[in-house]
Short mmCIF file of C-alpha atoms and ligand atoms in Angstrom, two decimals:
data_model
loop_
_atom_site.label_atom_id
_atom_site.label_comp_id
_atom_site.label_asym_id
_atom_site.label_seq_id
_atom_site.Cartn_x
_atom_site.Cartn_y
_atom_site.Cartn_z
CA UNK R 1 0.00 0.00 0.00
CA UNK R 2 1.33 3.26 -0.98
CA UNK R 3 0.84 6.05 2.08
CA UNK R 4 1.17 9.70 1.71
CA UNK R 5 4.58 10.03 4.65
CA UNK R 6 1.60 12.29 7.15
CA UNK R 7 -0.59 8.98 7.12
CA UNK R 8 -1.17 7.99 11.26
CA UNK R 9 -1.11 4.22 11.50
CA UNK R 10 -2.01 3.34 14.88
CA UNK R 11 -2.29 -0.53 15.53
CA UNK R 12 -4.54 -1.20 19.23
CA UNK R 13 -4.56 -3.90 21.21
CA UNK R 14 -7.55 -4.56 24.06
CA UNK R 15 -7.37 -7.56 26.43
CA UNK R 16 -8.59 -6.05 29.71
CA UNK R 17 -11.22 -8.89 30.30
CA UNK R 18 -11.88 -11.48 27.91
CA UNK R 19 -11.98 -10.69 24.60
CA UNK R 20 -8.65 -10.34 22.63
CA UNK R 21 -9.01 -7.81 19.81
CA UNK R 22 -6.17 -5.95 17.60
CA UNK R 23 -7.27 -2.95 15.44
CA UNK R 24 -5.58 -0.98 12.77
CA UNK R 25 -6.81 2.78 12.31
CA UNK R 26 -5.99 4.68 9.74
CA UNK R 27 -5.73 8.89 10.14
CA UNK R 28 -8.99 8.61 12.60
CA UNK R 29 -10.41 5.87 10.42
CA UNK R 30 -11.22 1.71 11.06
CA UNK R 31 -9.00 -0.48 8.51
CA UNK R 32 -9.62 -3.75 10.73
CA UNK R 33 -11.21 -4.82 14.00
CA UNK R 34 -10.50 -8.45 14.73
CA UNK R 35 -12.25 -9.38 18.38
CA UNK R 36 -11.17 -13.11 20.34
CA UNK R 37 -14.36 -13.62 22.38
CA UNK R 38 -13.19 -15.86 25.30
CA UNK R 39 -15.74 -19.28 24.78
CA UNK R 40 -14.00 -21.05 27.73
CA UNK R 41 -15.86 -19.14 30.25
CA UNK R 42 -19.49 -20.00 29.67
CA UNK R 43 -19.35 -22.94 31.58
CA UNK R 44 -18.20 -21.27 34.50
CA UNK R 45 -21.06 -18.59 34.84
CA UNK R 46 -18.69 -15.60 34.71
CA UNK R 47 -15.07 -14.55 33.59
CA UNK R 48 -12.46 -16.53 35.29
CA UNK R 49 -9.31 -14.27 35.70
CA UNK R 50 -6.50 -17.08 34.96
CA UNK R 51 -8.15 -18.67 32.02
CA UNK R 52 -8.68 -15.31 30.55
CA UNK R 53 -4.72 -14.30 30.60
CA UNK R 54 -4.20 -18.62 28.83
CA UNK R 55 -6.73 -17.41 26.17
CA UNK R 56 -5.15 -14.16 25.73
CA UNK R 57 -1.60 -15.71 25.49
CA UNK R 58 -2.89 -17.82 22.60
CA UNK R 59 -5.00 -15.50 20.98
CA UNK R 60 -2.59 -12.16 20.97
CA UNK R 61 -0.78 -13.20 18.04
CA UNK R 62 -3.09 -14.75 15.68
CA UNK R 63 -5.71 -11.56 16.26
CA UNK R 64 -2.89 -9.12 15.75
CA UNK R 65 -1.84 -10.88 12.45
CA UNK R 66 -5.27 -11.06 11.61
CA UNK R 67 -5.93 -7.54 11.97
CA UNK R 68 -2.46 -6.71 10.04
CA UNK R 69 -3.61 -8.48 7.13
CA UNK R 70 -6.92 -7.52 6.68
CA UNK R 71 -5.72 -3.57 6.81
CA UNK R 72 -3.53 -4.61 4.13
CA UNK R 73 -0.52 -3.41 6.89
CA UNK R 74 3.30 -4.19 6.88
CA UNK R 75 4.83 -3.20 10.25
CA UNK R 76 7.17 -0.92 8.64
CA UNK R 77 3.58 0.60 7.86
CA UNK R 78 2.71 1.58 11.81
CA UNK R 79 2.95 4.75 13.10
CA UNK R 80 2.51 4.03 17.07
CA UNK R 81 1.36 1.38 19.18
CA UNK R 82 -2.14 1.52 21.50
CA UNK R 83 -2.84 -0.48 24.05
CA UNK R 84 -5.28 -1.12 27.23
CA UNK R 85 -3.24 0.34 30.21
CA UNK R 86 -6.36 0.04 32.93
CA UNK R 87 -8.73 -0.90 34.10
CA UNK R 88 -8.97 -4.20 34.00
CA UNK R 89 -8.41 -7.97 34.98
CA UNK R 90 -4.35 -7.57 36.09
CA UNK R 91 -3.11 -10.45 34.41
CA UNK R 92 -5.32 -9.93 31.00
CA UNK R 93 -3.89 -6.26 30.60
CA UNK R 94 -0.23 -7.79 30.81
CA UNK R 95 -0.59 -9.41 27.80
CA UNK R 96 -1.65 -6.41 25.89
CA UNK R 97 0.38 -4.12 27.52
CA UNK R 98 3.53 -6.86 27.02
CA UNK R 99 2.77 -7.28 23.82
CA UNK R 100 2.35 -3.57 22.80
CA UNK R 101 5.72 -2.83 24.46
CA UNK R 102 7.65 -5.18 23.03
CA UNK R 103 6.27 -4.04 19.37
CA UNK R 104 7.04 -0.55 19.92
CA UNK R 105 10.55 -1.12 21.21
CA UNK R 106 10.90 -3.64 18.20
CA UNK R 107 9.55 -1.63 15.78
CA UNK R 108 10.85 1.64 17.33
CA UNK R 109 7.27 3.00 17.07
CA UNK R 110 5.94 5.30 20.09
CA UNK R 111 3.82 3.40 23.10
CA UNK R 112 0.18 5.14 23.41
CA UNK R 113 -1.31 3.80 27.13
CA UNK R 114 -5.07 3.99 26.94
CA UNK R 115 -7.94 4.15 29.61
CA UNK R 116 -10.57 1.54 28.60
CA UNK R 117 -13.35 3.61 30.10
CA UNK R 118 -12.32 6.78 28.37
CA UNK R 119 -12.15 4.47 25.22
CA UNK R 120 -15.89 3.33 25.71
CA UNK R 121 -16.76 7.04 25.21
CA UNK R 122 -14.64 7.51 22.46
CA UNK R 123 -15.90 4.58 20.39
CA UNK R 124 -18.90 6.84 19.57
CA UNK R 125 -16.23 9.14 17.39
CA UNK R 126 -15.38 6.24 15.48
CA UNK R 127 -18.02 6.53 12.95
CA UNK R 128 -20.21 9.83 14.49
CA UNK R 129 -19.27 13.62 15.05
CA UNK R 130 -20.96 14.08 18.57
CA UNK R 131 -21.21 17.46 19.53
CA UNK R 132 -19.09 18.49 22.72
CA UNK R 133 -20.40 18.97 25.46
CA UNK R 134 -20.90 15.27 25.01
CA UNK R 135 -22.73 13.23 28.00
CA UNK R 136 -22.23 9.23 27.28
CA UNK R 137 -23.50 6.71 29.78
CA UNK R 138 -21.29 3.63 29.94
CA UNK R 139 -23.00 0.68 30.84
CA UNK R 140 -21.41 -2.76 30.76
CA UNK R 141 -20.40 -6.16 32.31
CA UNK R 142 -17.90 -4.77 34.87
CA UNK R 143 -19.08 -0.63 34.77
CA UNK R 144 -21.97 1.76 34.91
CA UNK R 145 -20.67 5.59 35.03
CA UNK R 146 -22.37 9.08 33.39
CA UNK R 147 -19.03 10.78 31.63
CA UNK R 148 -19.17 14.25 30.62
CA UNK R 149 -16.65 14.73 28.01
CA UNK R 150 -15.40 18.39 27.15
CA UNK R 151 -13.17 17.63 24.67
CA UNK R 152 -11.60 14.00 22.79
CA UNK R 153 -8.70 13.73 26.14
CA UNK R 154 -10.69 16.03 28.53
CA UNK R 155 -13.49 13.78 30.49
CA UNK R 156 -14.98 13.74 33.69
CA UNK R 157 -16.61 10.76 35.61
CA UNK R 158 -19.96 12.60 37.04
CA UNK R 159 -20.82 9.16 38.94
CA UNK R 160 -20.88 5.38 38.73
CA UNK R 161 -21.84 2.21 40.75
CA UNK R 162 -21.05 1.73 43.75
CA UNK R 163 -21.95 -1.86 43.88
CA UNK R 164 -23.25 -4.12 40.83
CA UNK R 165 -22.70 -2.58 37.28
CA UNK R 166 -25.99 -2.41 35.19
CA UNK R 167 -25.00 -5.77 32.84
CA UNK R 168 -24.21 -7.49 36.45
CA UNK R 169 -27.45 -7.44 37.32
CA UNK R 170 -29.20 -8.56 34.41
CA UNK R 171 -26.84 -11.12 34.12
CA UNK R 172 -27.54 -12.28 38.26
CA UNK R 173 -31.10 -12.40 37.41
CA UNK R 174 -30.81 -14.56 34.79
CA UNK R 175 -28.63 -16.93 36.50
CA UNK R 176 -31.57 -17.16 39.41
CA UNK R 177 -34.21 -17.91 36.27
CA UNK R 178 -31.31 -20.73 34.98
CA UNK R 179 -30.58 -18.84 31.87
CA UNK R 180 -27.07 -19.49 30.84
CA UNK R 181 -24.09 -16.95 30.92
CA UNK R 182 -24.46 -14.03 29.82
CA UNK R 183 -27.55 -13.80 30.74
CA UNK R 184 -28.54 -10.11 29.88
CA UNK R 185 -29.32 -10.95 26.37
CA UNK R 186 -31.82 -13.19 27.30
CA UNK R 187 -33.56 -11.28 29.39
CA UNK R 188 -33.84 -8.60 27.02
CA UNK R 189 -35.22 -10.92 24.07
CA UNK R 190 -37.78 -12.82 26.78
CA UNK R 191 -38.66 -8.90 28.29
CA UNK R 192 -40.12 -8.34 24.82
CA UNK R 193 -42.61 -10.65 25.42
CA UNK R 194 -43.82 -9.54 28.64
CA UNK R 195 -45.39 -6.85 30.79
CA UNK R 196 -43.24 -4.48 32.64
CA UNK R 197 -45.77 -3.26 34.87
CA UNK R 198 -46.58 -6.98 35.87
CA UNK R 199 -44.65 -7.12 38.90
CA UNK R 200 -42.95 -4.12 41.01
CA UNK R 201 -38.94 -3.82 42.04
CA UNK R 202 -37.59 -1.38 43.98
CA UNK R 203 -34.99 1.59 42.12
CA UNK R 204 -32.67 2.15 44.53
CA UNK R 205 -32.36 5.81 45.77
CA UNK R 206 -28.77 7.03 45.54
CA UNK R 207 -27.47 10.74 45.36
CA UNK R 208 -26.67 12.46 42.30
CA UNK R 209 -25.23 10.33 39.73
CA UNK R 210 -24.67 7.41 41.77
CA UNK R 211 -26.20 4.23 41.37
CA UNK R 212 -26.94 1.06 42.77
CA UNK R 213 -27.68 -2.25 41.88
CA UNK R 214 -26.97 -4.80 44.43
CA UNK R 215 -31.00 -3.69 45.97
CA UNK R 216 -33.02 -4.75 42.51
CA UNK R 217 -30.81 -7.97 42.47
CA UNK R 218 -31.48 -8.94 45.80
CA UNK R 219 -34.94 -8.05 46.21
CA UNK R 220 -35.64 -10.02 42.60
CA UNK R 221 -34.09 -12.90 44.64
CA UNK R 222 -36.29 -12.86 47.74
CA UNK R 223 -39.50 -12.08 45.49
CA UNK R 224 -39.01 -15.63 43.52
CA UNK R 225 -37.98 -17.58 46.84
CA UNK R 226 -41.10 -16.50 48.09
CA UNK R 227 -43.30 -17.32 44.57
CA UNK R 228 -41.67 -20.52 44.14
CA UNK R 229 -43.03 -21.87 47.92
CA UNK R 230 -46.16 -21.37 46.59
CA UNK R 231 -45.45 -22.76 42.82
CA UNK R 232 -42.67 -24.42 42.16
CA UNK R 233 -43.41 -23.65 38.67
CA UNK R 234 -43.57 -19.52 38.75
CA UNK R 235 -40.74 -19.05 36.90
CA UNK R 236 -41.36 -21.24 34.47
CA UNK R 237 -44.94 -19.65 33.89
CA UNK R 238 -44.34 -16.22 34.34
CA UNK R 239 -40.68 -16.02 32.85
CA UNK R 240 -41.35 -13.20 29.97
CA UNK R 241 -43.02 -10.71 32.52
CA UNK R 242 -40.42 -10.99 35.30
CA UNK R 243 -37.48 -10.23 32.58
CA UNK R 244 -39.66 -7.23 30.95
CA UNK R 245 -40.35 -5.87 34.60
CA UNK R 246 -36.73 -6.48 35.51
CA UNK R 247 -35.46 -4.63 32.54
CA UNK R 248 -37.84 -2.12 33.40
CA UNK R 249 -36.46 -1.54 36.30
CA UNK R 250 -33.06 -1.29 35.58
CA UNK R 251 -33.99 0.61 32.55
CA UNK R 252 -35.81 3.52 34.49
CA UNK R 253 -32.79 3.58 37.21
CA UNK R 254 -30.29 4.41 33.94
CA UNK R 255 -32.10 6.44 33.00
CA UNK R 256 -33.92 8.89 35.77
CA UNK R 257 -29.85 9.48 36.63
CA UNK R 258 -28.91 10.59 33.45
CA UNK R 259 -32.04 12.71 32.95
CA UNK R 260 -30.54 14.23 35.80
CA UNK R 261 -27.43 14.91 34.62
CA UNK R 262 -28.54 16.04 30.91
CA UNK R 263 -30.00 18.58 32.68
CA UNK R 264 -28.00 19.46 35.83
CA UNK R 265 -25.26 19.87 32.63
CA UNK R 266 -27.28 21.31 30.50
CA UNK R 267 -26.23 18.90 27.88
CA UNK R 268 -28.44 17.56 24.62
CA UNK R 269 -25.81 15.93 22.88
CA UNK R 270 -26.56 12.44 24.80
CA UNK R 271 -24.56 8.81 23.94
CA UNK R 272 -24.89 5.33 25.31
CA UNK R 273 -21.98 3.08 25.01
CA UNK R 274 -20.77 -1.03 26.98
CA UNK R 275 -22.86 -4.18 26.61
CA UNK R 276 -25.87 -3.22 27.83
CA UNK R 277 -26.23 -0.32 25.49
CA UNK R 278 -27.36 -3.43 23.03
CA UNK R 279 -30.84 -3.58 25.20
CA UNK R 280 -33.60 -3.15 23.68
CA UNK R 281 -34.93 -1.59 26.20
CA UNK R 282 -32.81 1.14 27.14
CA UNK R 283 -32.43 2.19 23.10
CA UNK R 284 -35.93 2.60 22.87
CA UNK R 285 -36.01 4.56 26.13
CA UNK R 286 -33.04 6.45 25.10
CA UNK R 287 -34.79 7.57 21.71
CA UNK R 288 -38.30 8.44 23.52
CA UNK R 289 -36.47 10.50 25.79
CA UNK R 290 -34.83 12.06 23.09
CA UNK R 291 -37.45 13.03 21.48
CA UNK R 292 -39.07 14.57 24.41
CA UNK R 293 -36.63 16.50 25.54
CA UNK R 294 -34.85 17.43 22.59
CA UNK R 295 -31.72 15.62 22.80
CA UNK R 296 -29.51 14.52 19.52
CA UNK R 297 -28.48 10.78 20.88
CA UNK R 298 -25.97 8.36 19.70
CA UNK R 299 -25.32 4.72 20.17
CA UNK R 300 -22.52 3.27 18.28
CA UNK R 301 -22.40 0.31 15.78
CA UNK R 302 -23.00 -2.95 18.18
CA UNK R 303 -19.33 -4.62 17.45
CA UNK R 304 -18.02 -0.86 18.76
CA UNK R 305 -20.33 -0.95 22.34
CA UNK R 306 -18.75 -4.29 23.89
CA UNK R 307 -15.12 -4.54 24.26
CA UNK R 308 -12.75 -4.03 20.76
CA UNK R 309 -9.63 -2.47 19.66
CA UNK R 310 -10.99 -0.23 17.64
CA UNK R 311 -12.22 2.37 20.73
CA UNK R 312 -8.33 2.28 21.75
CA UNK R 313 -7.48 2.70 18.52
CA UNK R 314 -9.66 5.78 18.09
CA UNK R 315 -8.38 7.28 21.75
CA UNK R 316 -4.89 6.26 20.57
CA UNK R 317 -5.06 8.22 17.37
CA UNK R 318 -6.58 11.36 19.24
CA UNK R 319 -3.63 10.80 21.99
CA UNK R 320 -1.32 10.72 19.39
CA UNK R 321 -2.39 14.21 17.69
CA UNK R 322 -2.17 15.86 21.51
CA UNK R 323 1.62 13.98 21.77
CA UNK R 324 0.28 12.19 24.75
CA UNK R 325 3.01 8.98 24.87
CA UNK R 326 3.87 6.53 27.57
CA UNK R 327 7.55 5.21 28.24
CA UNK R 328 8.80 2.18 29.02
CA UNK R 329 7.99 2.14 32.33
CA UNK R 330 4.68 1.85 31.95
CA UNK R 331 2.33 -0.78 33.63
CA UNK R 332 -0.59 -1.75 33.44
CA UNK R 333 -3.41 -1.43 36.57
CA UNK R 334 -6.33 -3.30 37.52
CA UNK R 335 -7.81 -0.07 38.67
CA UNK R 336 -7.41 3.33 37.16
CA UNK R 337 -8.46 6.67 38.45
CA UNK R 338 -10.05 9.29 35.72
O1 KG4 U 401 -19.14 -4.30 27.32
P1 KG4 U 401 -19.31 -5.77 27.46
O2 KG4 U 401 -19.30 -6.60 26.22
O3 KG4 U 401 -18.21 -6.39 28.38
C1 KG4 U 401 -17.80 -5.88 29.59
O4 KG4 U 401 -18.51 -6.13 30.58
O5 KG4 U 401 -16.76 -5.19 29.61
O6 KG4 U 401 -20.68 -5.99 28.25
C2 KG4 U 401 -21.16 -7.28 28.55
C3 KG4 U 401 -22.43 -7.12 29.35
C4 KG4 U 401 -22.93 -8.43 29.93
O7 KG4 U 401 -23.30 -8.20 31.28
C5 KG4 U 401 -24.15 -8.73 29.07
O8 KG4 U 401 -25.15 -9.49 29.71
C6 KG4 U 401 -24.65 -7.33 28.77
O9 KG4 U 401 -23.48 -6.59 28.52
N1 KG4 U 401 -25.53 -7.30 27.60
C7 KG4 U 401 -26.85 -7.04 27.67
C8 KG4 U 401 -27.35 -7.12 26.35
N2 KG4 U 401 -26.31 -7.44 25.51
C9 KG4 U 401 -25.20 -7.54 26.30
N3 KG4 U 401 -27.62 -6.73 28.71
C10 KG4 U 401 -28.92 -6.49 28.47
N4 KG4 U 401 -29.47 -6.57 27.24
C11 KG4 U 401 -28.74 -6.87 26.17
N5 KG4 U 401 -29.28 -6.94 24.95
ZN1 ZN U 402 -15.41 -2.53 28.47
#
């Protein structure tokens, strides 16, 4: 491939929980966006930390190589090297991070460290212009937060969980109906078919922009103990409207907090971005509420909203315009601070 010599190459790496994905961006643009998606864990009803570092080990290669070749990319070709510095599962970032390291020393490249949450936000840029002030909530397996973003680098974390993230719970509930893992797709396709008014869950009451999950999931927990004593087949008959009224629950809670904070802000350039932001649910609620209150929204492309290379490819290029560069001595951290 002949470049002009200004063309920005960035190759990205993610493996902060378990999928393994390499991306190649182009000047701002997605060449390739090749995602690992961990199998081995489904059995297990959740991410186990040790097998996800073994599947990233095997997987780092191949999806980089992958990615190279489908951009049409020699590695003479890269201009810098992006990776997931935090936060994360410790021992799934190292392999990124090790891997990213090693390539820009090898290739002599610069080392761009990227936050994965600040990445979420940014995946919206990837194929959208959002206005700024830009307010995304970021709702996933492992996070819930309301971000205000200023500017591409210049973000602020209004609130988050303080217990269960939003995907959490839907996917705790649908362990206690015996759905398999994860179970928050399944609750949205069986919440379709049922009545979210049918039975009544708590929304937990926290200040501001904080949430709180842990009260819906427990309370859902108590409320079938008590219906299965008295039919041992509830669940079984009444399946479609618990899922719809759960959803509805956790639905409202996302979104009376960042009605809140739209407005507190005075912001109506509105995103969604994670896992959950695939639920039906909340994207219809998202778009009424747009509508009503006049907000321009934006959810990104669904391979963009769960965990890829392409969002830290996107952060990477803009952290490469601003000269923003990590040494060496950079490690990775299981928790990062905004
Ligand atoms: O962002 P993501 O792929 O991974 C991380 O957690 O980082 O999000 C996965 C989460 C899981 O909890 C999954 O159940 C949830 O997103 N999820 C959904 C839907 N699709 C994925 N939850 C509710 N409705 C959906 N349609
Ligand atoms: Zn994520």
């Amino acid at each position: 491939m002949i470049m002009p010599a200004d063309t920005i190459n960035i190759l990205a790496i993610e493996s902060s929980c378990d999928e393994t994905s390499a991306a190649v961006i182009q000047n701002g643009k997605v060449l390739s966006n090749h995602i690992a998606t961990q199998k081995v864990h489904e059995r297990f009803g959740g991410v186990v930390p040790e097998l996800a570092s073994r599947a990233h080990m095997q997987n780092i290669i191949p999806v980089v190589t992958a990615a190279m070749l489908d951009a049409g990319m020699r590695n003479k070709d890269i201009t810098a090297v992006a990776f997931t510095q935090a936060p994360g599962l410790i021992g799934s970032l190292l392999v990124g991070a090790c891997f990213a390291k090693s390539y820009a020393q090898a290739m002599n490249v610069p080392l761009i460290a990227v936050h994965h949450m600040q990445a979420h936000v940014l995946a919206h840029f990837i194929e959208q212009s959002p206005e700024f002030p830009f307010l995304c909530l970021t709702v996933s397996g492992g996070h819930t937060q309301i971000v205000l973003c200023r500017s591409y680098l210049d973000m602020e974390m209004l609130g988050e969980t303080i217990d269960d993230a939003a995907g959490e719970a839907f996917d705790k509930v649908a362990k206690m109906l015996g759905l398999p893992y994860p179970g928050g797709p399944l609750i949205d396709k069986y919440a379709a078919l049922g009545d979210p008014k049918k039975f009544k869950f708590p929304m937990s009451e926290m200040k501001e922009y904080t949430f709180s999950f842990s009260g819906v999931k427990t309370s859902v927990l108590y409320f079938l103990q008590a219906q299965k004593k008295l039919d041992s087949e509830f669940v079984e008959k009444n399946l479609h409207d618990i899922c719809a009224s759960v959803q509805y629950t956790i639905v409202n809670t996302l979104m009376t907090k960042l009605r809140k904070a739209a407005k507190d802000m005075g912001i109506k350039h509105i995103g969604i971005a994670g896992g959950v932001s695939a639920n039906s649910g909340l994207r219809k609620a998202l778009t009424e509420t747009g509508e009503e209150l006049g907000w321009k929204v934006y959810i990104p492309r669904f391979e963009y909203c769960t965990d890829n290379a392409a969002m830290i490819g996107i952060t990477g290029y803009y952290k490469f315009l601003n000269g923003s560069f990590a040494d060496m001595s950079v490690i990775p951290s299981a928790r990062a601070a905004w």
